[in-house]
XYZ file of C-alpha atoms in Angstrom:
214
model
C 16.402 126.273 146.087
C 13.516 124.655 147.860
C 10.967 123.196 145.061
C 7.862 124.586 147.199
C 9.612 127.990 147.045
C 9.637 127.838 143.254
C 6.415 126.104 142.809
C 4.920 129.338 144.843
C 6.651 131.949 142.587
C 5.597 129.830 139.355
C 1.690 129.711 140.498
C 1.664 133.895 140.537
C 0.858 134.602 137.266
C 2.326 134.360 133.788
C 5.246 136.908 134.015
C 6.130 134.846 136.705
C 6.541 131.798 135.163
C 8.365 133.253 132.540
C 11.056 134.718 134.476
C 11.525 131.385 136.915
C 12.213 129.295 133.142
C 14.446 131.890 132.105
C 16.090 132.253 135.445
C 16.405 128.029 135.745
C 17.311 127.727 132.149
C 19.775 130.955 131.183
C 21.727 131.177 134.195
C 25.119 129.845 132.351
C 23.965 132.575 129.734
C 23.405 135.389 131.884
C 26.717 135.084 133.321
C 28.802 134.520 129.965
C 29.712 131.104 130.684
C 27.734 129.886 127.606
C 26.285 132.011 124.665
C 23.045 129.673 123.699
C 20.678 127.470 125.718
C 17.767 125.694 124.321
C 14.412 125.280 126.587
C 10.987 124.008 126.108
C 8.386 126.903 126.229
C 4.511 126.457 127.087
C 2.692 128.223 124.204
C 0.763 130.318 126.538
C 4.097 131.841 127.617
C 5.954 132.478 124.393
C 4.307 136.162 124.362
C 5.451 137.148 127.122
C 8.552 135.408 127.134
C 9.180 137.291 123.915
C 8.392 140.870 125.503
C 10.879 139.807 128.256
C 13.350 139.561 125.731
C 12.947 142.691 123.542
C 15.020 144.944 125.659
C 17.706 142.493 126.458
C 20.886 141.529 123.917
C 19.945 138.293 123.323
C 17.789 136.555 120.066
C 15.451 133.411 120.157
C 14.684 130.908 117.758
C 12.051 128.806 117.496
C 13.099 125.215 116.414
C 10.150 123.287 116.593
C 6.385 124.505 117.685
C 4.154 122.035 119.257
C 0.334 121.562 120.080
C 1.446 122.204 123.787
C 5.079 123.583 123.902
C 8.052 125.501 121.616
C 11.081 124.495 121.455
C 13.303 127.635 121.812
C 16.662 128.637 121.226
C 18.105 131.807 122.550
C 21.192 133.555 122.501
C 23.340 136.588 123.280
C 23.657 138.271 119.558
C 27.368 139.719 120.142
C 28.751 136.873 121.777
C 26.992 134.122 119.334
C 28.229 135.708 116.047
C 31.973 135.455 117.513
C 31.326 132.200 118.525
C 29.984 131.318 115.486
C 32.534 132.762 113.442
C 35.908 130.844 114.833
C 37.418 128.888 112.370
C 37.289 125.234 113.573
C 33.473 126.069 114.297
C 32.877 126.811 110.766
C 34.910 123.903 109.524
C 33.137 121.796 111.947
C 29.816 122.818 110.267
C 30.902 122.848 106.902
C 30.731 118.860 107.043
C 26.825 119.326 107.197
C 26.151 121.797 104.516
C 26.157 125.070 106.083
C 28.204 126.895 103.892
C 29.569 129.286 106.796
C 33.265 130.775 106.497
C 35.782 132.969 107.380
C 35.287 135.667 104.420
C 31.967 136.445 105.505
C 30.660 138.997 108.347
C 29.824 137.211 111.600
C 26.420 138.428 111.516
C 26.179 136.546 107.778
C 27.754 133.506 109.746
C 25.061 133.246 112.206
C 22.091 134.259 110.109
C 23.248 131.100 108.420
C 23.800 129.110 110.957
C 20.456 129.815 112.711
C 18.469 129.180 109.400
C 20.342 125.790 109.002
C 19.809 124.271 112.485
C 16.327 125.547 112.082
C 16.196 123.633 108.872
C 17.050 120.942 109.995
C 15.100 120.867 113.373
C 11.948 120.855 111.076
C 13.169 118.198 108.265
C 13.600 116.416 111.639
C 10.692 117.297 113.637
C 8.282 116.118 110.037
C 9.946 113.041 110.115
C 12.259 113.528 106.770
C 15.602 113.257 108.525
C 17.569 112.214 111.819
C 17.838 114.270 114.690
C 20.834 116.852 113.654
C 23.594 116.302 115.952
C 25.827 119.147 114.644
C 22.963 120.756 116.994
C 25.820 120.271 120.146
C 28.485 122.591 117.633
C 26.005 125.304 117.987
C 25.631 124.952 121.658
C 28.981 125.211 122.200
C 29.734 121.498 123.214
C 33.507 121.037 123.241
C 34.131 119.701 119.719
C 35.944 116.119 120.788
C 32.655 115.447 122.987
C 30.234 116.297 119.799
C 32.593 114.567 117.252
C 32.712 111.507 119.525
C 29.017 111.297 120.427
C 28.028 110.872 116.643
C 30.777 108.457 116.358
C 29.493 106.521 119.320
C 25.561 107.313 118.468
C 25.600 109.008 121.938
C 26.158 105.783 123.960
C 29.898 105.071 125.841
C 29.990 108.537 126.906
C 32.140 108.902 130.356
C 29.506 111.311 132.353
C 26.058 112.794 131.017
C 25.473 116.481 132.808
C 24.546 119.494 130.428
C 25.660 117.228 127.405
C 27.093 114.346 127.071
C 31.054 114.256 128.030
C 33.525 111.416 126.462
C 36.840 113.898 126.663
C 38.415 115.890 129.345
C 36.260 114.726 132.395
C 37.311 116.574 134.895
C 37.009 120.182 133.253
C 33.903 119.383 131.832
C 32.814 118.152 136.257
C 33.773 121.775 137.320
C 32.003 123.552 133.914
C 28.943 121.312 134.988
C 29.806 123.114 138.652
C 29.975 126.744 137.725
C 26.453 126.102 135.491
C 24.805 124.520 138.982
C 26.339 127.213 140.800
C 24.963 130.363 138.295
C 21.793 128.687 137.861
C 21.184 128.740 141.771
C 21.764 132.098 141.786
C 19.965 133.492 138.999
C 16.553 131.222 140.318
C 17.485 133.090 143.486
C 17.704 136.882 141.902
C 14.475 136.453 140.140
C 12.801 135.191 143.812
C 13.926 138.022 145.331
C 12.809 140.428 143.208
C 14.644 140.899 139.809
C 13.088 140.725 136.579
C 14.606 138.099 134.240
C 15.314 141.009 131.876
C 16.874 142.842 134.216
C 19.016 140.868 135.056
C 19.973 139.716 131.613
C 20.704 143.586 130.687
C 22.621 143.831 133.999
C 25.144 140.680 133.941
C 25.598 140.481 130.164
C 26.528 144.204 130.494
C 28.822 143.743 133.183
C 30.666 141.043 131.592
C 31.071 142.555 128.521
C 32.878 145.460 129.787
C 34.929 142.930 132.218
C 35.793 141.761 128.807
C 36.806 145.123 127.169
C 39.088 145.685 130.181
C 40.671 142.684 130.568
């Protein structure tokens, strides 16, 4: 998508801006190929970015707020507390405290989950601990690229795309693809018309019931 294009749409108004971020950030999301994406928000969007999202299946969290920008998490509800809930996901997290497991509901699972990345984005953010790297679990990194970037302190990694990739390079060059290629399209939905929320009520609904089917 031609930059000028975009920089056009963005300089319309507020809405506007809102749903080009969404549409350049959540594209992967949108189309179930990821269940969570984190984006820097201006502050003078969050309000309406947060309207945008009230009639849509997905939840935000706010990991950090900034004189000039929030850091934001969002994430489709259903999909995330599955997610959330596999077993090697909750052993995976259980190495950094957060008490997740199989016996509870998913919706306990990611209540707790989302209060103990939150956590530990501020203890990081006020300068009391490192950066929490059990951050990439959350986002769905594949586990051997997560486990192997804390073991390398992120360097030695074989490709850097949408995270960094030290296992399985060629699937993770085609899931780096299909993100480009949904991405593209969503920025071009929203320029042609379509509402972020819209859309995100549209696709995820589509999908899900592609998923019942199937």
């Amino acid at each position: 998508m031609p930059y000028e294009q975009m920089k056009e749409y963005h300089s319309r108004g507020i809405k506007e801006s809102v749903n080009i971020l969404m549409a350049m950030h959540c594209g992967p999301m949108l189309r179930g190929l990821r269940n969570e994406v984190i984006l820097s928000v201006e502050n003078r969007l969050m309000k309406e970015m947060i309207c945008q999202l009230q009639e849509t299946p997905y939840g935000y969290l706010i990991l950090n707020r900034g004189k000039k920008k929030c850091l934001v998490m969002l994430y489709h509800i259903e999909r995330f507390c599955r997610y959330i809930s596999q077993k090697e996901i909750i052993k995976a997290l259980d190495v950094f405290g957060y008490e997740l497991s199989e016996e509870k509901s998913p919706e306990e699972n990611m209540i707790r989950a989302l209060f103990g990345i939150a956590q530990a984005m501020s203890e990081y953010y006020a300068g009391r601990a490192e950066f929490p790297h059990e951050l990439g679990y959350i986002l769905e990194y594949p586990l051997r690229d997560v486990e192997m970037y804390i073991k390398n302190q992120g360097q030695n990694s074989l490709m850097t795309g949408y995270w960094k990739v030290y296992d399985n390079l060629e699937k993770a060059k085609e899931t780096f693809k299909k993100y480009d290629q949904v991405r593209e399209q969503a920025i071009a939905d929203v320029m042609a018309g379509k509402m972020f929320y819209e859309l995100a009520v549209s696709v995820s609904y589509t999908h899900l019931r592609a998923h019942e089917t199937s």
